[in-house]
GROMACS .gro file of C-alpha atoms in nm:
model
  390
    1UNK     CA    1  -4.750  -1.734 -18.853
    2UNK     CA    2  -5.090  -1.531 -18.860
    3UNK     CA    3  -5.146  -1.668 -18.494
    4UNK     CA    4  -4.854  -1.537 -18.385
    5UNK     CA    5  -4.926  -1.217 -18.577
    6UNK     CA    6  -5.187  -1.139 -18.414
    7UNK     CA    7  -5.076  -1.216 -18.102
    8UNK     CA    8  -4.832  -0.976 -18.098
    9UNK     CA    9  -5.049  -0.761 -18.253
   10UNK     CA   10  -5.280  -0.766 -17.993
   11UNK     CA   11  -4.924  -0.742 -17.710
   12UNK     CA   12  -4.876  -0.414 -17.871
   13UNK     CA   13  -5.256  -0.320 -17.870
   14UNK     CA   14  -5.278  -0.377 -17.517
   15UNK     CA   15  -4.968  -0.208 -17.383
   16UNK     CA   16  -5.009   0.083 -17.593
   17UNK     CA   17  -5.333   0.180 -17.415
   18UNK     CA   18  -5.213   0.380 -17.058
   19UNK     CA   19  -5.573   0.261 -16.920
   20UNK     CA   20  -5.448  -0.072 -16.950
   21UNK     CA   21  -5.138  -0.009 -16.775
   22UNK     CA   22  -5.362   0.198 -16.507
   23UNK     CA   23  -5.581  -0.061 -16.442
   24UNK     CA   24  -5.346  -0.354 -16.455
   25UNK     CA   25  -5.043  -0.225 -16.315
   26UNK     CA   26  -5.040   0.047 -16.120
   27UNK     CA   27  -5.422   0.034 -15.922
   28UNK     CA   28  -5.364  -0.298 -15.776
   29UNK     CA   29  -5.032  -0.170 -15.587
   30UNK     CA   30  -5.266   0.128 -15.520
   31UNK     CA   31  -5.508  -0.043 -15.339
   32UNK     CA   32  -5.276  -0.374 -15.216
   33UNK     CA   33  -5.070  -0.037 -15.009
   34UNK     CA   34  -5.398   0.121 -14.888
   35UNK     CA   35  -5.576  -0.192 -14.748
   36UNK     CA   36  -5.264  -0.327 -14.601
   37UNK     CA   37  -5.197  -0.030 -14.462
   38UNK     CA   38  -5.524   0.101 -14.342
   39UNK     CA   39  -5.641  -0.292 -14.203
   40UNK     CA   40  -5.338  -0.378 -14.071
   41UNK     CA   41  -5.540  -0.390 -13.721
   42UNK     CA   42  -5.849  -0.594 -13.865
   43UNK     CA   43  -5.675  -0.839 -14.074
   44UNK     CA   44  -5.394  -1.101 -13.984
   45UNK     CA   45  -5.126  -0.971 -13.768
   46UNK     CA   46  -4.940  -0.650 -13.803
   47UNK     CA   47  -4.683  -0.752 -13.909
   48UNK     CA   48  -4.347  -0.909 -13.788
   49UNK     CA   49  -4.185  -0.684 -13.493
   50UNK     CA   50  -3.821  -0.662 -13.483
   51UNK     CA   51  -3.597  -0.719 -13.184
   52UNK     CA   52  -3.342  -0.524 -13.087
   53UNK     CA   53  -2.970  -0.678 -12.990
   54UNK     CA   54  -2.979  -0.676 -12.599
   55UNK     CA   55  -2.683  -0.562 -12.390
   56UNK     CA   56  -2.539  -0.831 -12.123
   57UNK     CA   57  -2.343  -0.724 -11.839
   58UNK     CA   58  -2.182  -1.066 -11.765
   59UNK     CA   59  -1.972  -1.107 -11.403
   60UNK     CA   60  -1.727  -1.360 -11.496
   61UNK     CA   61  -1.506  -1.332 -11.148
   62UNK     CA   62  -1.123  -1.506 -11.157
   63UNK     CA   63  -0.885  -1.516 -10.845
   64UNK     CA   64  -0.879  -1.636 -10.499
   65UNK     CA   65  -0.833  -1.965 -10.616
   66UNK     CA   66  -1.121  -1.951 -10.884
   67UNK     CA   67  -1.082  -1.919 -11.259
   68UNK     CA   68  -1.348  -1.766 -11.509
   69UNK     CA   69  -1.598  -2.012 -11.695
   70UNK     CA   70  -1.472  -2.125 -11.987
   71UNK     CA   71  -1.813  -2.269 -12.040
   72UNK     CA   72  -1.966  -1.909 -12.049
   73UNK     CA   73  -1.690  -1.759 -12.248
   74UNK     CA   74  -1.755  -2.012 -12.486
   75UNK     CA   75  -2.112  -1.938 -12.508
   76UNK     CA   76  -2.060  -1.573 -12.536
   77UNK     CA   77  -1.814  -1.592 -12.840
   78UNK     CA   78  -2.096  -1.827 -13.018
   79UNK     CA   79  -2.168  -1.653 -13.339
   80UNK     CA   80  -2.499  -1.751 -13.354
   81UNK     CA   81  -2.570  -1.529 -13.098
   82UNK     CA   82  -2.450  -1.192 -13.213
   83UNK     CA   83  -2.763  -1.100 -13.317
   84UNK     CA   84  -2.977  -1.169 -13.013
   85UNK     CA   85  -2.707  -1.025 -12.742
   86UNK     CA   86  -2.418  -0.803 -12.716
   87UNK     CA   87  -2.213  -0.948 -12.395
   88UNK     CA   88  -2.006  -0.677 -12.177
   89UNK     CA   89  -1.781  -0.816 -11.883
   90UNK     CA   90  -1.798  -0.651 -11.604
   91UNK     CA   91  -1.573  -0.630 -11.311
   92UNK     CA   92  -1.838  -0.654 -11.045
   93UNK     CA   93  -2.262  -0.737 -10.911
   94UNK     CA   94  -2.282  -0.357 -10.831
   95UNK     CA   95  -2.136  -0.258 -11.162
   96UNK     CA   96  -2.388  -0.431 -11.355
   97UNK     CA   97  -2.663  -0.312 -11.124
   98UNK     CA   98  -2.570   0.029 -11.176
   99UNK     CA   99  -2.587  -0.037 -11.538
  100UNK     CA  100  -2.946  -0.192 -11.505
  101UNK     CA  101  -3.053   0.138 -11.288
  102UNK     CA  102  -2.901   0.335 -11.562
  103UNK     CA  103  -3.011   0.153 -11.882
  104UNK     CA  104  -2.656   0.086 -12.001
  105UNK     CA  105  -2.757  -0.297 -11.995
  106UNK     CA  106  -3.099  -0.443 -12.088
  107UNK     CA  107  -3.019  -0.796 -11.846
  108UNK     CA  108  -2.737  -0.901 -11.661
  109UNK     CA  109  -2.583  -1.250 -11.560
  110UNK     CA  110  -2.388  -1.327 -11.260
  111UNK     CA  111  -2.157  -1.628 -11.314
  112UNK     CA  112  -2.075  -1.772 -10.956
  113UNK     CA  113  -1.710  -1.873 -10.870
  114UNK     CA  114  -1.577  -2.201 -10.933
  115UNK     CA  115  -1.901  -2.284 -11.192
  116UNK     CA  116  -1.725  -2.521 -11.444
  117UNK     CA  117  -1.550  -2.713 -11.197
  118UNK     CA  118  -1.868  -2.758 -11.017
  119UNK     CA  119  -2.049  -2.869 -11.307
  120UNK     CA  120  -1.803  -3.085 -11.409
  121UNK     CA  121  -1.799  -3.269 -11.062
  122UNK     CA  122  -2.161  -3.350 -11.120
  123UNK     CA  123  -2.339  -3.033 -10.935
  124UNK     CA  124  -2.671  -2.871 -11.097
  125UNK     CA  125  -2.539  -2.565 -11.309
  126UNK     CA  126  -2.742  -2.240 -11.141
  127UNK     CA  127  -2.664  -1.862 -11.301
  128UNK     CA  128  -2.793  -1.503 -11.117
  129UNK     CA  129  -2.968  -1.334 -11.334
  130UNK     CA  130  -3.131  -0.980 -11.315
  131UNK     CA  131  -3.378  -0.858 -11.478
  132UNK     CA  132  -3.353  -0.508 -11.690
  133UNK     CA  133  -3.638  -0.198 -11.775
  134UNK     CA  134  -3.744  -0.402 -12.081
  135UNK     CA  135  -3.927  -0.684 -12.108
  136UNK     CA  136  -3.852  -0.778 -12.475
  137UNK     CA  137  -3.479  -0.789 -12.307
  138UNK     CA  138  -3.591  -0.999 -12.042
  139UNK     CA  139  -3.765  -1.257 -12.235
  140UNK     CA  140  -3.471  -1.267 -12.530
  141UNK     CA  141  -3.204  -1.252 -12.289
  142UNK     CA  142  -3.352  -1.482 -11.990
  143UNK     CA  143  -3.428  -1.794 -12.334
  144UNK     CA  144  -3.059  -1.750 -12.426
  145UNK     CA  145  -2.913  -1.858 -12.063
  146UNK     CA  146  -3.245  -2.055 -11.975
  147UNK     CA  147  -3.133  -2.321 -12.293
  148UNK     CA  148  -2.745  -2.281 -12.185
  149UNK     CA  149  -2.841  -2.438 -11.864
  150UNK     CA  150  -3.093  -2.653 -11.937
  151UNK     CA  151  -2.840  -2.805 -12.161
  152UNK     CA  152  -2.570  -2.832 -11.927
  153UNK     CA  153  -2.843  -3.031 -11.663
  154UNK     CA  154  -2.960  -3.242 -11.908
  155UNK     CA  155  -2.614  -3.359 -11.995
  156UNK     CA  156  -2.529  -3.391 -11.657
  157UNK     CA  157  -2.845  -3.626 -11.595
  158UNK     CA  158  -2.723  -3.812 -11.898
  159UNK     CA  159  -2.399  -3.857 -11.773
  160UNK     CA  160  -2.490  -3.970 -11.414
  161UNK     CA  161  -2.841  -4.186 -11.528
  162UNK     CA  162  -2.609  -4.352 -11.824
  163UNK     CA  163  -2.274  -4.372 -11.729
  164UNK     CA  164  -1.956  -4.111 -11.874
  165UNK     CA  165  -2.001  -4.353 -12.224
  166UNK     CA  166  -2.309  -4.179 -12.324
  167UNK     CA  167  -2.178  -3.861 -12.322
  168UNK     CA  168  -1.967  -3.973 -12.616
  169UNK     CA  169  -2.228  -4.119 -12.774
  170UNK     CA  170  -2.401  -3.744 -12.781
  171UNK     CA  171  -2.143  -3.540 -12.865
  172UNK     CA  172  -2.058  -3.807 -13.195
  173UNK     CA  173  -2.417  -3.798 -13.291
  174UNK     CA  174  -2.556  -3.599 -13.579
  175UNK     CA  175  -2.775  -3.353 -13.341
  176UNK     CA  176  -2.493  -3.248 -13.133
  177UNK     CA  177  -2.386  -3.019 -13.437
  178UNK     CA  178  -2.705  -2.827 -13.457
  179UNK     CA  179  -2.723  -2.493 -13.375
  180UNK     CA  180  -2.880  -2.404 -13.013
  181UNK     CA  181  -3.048  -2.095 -13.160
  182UNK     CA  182  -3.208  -2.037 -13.430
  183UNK     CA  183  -3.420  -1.708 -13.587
  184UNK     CA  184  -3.704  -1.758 -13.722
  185UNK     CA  185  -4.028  -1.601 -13.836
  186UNK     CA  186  -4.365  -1.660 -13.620
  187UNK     CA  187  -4.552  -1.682 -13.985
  188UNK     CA  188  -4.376  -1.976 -14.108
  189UNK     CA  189  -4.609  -2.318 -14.002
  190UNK     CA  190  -4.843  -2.075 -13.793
  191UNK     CA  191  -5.191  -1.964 -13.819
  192UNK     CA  192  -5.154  -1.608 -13.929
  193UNK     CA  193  -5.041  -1.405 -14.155
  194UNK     CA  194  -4.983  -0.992 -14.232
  195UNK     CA  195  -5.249  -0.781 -14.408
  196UNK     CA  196  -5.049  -0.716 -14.677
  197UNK     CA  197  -5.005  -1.027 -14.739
  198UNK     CA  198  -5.344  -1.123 -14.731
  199UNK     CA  199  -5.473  -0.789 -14.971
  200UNK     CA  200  -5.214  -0.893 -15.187
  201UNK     CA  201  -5.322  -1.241 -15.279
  202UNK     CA  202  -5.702  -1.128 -15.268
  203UNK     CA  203  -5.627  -0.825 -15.483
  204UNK     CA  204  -5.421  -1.027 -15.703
  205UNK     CA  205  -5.674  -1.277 -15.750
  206UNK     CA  206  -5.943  -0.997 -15.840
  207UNK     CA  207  -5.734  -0.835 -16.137
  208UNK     CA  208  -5.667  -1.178 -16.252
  209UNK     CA  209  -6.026  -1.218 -16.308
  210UNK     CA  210  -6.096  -0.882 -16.437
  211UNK     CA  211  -5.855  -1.013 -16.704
  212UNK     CA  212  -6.159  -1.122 -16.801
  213UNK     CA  213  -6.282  -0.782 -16.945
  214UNK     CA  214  -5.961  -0.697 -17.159
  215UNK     CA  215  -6.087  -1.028 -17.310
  216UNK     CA  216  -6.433  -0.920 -17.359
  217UNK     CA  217  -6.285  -0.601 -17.504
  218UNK     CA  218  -6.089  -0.762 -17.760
  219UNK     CA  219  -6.322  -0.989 -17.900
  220UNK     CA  220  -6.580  -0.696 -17.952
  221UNK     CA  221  -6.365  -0.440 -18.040
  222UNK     CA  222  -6.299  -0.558 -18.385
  223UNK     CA  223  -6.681  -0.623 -18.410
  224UNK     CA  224  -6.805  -0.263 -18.302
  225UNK     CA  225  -6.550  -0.118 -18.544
  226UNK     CA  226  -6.645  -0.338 -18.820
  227UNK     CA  227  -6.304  -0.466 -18.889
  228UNK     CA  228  -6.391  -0.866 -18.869
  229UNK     CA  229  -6.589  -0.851 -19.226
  230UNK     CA  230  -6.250  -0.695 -19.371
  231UNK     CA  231  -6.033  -0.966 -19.169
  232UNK     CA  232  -6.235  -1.279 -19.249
  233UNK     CA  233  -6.159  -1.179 -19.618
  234UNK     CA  234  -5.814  -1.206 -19.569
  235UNK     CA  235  -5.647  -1.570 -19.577
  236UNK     CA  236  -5.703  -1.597 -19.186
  237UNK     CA  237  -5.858  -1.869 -19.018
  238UNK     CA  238  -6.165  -1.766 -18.775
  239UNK     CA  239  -5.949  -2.002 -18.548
  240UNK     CA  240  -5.635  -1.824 -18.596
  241UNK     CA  241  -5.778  -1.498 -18.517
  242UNK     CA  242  -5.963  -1.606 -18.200
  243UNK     CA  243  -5.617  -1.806 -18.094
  244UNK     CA  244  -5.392  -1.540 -18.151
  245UNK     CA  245  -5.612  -1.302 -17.939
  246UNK     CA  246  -5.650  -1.502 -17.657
  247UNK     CA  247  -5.294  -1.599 -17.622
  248UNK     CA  248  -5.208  -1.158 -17.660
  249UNK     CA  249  -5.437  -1.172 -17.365
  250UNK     CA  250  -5.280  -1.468 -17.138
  251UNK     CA  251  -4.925  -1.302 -17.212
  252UNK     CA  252  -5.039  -0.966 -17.092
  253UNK     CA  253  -5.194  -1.122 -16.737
  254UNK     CA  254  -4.889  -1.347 -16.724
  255UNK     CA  255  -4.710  -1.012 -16.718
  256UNK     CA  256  -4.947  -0.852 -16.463
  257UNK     CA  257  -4.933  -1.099 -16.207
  258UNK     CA  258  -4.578  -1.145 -16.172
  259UNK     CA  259  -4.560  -0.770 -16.180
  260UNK     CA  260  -4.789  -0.754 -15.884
  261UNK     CA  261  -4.606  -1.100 -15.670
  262UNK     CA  262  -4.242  -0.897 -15.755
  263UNK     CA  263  -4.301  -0.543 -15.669
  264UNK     CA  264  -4.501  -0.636 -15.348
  265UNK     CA  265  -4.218  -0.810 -15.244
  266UNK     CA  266  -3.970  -0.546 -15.302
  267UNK     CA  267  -4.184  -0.258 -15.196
  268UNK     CA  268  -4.392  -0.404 -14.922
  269UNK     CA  269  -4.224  -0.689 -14.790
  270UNK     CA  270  -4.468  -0.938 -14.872
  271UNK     CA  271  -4.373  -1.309 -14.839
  272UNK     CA  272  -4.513  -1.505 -15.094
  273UNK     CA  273  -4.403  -1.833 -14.920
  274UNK     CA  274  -4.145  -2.099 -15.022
  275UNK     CA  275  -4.310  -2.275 -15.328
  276UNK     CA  276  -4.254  -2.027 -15.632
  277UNK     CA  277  -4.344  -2.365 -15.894
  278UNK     CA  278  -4.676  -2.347 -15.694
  279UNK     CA  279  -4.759  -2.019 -15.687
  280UNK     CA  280  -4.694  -1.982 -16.025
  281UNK     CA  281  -4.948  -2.289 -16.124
  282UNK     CA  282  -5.224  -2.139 -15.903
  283UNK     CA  283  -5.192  -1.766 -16.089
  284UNK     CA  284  -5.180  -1.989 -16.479
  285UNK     CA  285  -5.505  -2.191 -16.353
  286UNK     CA  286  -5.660  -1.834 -16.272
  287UNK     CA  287  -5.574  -1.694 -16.594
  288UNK     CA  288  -5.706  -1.994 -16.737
  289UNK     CA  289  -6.031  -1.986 -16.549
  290UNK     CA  290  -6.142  -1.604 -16.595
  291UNK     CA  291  -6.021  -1.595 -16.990
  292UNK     CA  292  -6.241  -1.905 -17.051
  293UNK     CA  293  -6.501  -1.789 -16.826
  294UNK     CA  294  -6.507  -1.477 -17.036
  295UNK     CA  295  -6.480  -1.657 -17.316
  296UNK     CA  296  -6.819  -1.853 -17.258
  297UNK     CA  297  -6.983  -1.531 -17.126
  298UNK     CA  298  -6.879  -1.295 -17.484
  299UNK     CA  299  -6.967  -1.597 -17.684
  300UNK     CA  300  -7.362  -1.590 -17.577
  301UNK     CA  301  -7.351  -1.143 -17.542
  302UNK     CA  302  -7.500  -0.950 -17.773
  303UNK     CA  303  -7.256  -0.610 -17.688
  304UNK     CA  304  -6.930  -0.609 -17.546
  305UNK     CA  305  -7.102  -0.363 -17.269
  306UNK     CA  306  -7.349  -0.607 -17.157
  307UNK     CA  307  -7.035  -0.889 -17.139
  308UNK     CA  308  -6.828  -0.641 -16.934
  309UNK     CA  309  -7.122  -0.550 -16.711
  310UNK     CA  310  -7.157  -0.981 -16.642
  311UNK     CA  311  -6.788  -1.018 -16.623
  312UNK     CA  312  -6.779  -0.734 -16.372
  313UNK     CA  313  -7.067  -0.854 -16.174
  314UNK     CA  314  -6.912  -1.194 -16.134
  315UNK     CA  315  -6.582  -1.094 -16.034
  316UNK     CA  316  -6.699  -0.825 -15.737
  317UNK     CA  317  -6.920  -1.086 -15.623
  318UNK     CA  318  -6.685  -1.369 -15.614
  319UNK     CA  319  -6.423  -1.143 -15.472
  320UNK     CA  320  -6.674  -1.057 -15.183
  321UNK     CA  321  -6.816  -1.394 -15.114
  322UNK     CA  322  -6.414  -1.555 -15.099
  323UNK     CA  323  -6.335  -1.339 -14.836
  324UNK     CA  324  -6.153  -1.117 -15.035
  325UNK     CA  325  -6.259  -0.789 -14.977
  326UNK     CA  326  -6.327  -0.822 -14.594
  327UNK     CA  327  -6.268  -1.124 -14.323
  328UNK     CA  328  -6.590  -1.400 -14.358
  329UNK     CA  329  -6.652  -1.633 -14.081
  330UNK     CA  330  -6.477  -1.947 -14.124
  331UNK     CA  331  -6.837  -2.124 -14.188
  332UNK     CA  332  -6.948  -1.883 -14.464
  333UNK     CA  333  -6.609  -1.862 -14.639
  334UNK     CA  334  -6.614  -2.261 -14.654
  335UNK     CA  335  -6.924  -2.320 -14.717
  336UNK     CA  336  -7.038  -2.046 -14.950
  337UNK     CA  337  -6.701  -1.934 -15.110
  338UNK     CA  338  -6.599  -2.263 -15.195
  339UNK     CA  339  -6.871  -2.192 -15.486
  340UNK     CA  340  -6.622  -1.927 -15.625
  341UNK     CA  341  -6.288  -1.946 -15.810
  342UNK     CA  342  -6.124  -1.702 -15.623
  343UNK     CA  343  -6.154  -1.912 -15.277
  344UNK     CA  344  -5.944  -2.228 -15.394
  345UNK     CA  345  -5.664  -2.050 -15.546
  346UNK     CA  346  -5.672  -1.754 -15.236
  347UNK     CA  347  -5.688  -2.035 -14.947
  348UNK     CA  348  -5.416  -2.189 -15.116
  349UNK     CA  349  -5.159  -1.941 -15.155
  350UNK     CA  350  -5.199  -1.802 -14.803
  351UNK     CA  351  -5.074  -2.161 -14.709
  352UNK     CA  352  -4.798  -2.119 -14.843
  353UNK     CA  353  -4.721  -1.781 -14.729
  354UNK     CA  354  -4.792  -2.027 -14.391
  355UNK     CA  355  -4.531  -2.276 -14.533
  356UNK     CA  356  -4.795  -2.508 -14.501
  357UNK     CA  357  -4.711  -2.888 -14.621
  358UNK     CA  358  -4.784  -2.947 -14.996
  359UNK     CA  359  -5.020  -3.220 -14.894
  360UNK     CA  360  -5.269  -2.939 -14.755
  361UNK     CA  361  -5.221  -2.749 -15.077
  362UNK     CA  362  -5.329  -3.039 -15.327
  363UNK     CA  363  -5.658  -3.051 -15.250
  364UNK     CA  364  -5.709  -2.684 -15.388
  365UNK     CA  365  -5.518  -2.781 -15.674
  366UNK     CA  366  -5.723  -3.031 -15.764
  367UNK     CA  367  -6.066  -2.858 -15.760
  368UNK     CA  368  -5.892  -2.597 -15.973
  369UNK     CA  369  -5.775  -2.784 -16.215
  370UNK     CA  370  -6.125  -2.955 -16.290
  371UNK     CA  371  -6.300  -2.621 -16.259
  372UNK     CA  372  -6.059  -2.511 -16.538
  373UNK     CA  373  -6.118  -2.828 -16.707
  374UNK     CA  374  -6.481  -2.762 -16.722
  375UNK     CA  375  -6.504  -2.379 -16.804
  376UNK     CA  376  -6.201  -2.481 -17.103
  377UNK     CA  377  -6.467  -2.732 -17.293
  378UNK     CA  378  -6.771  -2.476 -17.183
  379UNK     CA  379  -6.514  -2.273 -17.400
  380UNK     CA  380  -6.486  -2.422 -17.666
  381UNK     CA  381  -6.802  -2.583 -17.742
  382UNK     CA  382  -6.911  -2.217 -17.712
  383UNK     CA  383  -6.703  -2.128 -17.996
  384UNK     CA  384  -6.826  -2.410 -18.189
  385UNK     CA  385  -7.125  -2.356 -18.181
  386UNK     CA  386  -7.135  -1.962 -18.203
  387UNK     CA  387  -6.784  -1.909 -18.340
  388UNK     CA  388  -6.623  -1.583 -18.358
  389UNK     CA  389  -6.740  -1.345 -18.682
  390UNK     CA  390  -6.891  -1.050 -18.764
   0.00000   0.00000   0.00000
């Protein structure tokens, strides 16, 4: 019970204080919004661009002796593509050209007569198209009917290399049901990512460490007051005061950094990746780190000022040699930053805004979990040996 006293205690300490909101809250949006913004150029990619739906004039002709293509109007009325193109039949090749001349239609596609039964007699399926102004349209519009008639071929060599049987065999098979397009984001399994996204983790990572100082400022505040004499008299354990401090602390950066991974995502569309258990691991083992860190650090300082000026100094430079404040060569981030704790936990996550495999992510894991191992008994033989009193 006098743990959790003080522990919520301390909650009510800390979030009383509007510089601790400032600082822990509110500044890293601040600066997450202004370095995303300002480096969008310098850092990652700018960001996803969005594609508008591209008009089709389609010439489906019917009569003397020719009927439409079912095999187009089935395409068209796919639902998975009434986000990439917006088909309008026209009558006639000059209408659509018009069209093109007058931007009415980003692409158009000129279905010649008697196309299904010519397919279906074993002939090559071939499509007209024309190009439009745009060459976003172009390229969206021209991979649409490129795939419907690469499809059609390759079931027609299928067909005539195998024998009618095989067809069957395709169309029964589990891959005949997947979908022919699908929409997707070039950040997922690439190489890249946004500037916000990459600010956000870095920034992140920083105020997790500087979690570090609200720790240094609660141990000494009840010292430079003179209020530890008065509590040691009470029936509280040194232990019990030290524990229930340290866990006020852990709640409040719990509390911080899924502040900072939730409101970046709602207010700047950041994409923390697909592995939320994860994520959430990395950001304890960084709380873990920097509170023990700290922990060693106040243990062995004479003033709480001289502990915050350390604590400081260790988390700007980390920050900096990680790659956190600025892009690092490959060779100096790997080779240098892997002496920091910000460079396992901040290579990590940005796989998995990648939607990287979680066999790439381990590794990272690992290292954090021993260097957490090893700064938690630093910790506490620290406190056994200099203990926490006035």
């Amino acid at each position: 019970m006098n743990t959790w006293t003080i522990m919520i205690y301390e909650l009510r300490r800390l979030f009383s204080s509007r510089s601790m909101i400032l600082n822990m809250f509110l500044l890293p949006l601040l600066l997450i919004f202004l370095l995303g913004a300002s480096l969008s150029g310098v850092v990652g990619d700018k960001g996803p661009s969005t594609i508008d739906v591209v008009r089709v004039a389609v010439v489906n002709p019917s009569g003397e002796g020719y009927e439409s293509s079912s095999m187009m109007d089935s395409l068209l009325k796919s639902s998975e593509l009434k986000d990439i193109i917006t088909p309008i039949t026209v009558n006639s090749r000059d209408a659509a050209e018009s069209g093109l001349r007058t931007g009415k239609y980003g692409y158009a596609v000129i279905v010649p007569p008697g196309f299904d039964s010519k397919v279906q007699s074993g002939g090559e399926a071939q499509l007209e198209f024309i190009l439009g102004k745009k060459s976003t349209d172009n390229l969206v519009a021209g991979t649409v009917f490129d795939n419907f008639l690469r499809s059609l071929n390759y079931k027609q060599s299928v067909a005539m290399t195998l024998g009618p049987a095989a067809m069957n065999v395709m169309a029964s098979s589990s891959t005949s049901n997947l979908p022919s397009v699908k929409l997707g984001e070039l950040s997922e399994g690439g190489v890249s990512y946004t500037s916000s996204q990459f600010y956000a983790v870095s920034m992140m990572l920083m105020f997790l460490l500087y979690s570090g100082l609200t720790v240094c400022t609660s141990l000494f505040n009840e010292k430079e007051n003179h209020t530890l004499f008065r509590i040691n008299a009470m029936p509280v354990k040194g232990s019990e005061l030290f524990i229930g401090k340290m866990l006020g602390v852990g709640v409040v950066s719990i509390v911080q950094c899924a502040a900072i991974i939730i409101l970046t995502n709602v207010l700047f569309g950041v994409n923390w990746g697909n592995q939320p258990g994860l994520l959430f691991l990395f950001c304890l083992l960084m709380i873990v780190a920097s509170m023990t860190l700290s922990i060693v650090i106040s243990m062995f300082s004479k003033t709480g000022a001289s502990a915050r000026s350390i604590v400081t100094l260790l988390t700007v430079s980390m920050t900096f040699i990680s790659g956190g404040m600025a892009p690092l060569p490959d060779s100096w981030v790997n080779s240098i930053g892997a002496f920091t704790i910000n460079h396992w936990a901040m290579q990590a996550i940005l796989k998995m805004m990648l939607h990287a495999d979680v066999s790439q992510i381990m590794p990272n894991l690992a290292v954090l979990s021993l260097i957490c191992l090893v700064l938690f008994s630093a910790a506490a033989i620290s406190y056994r040996k200099v203990g926490y009193h006035g």
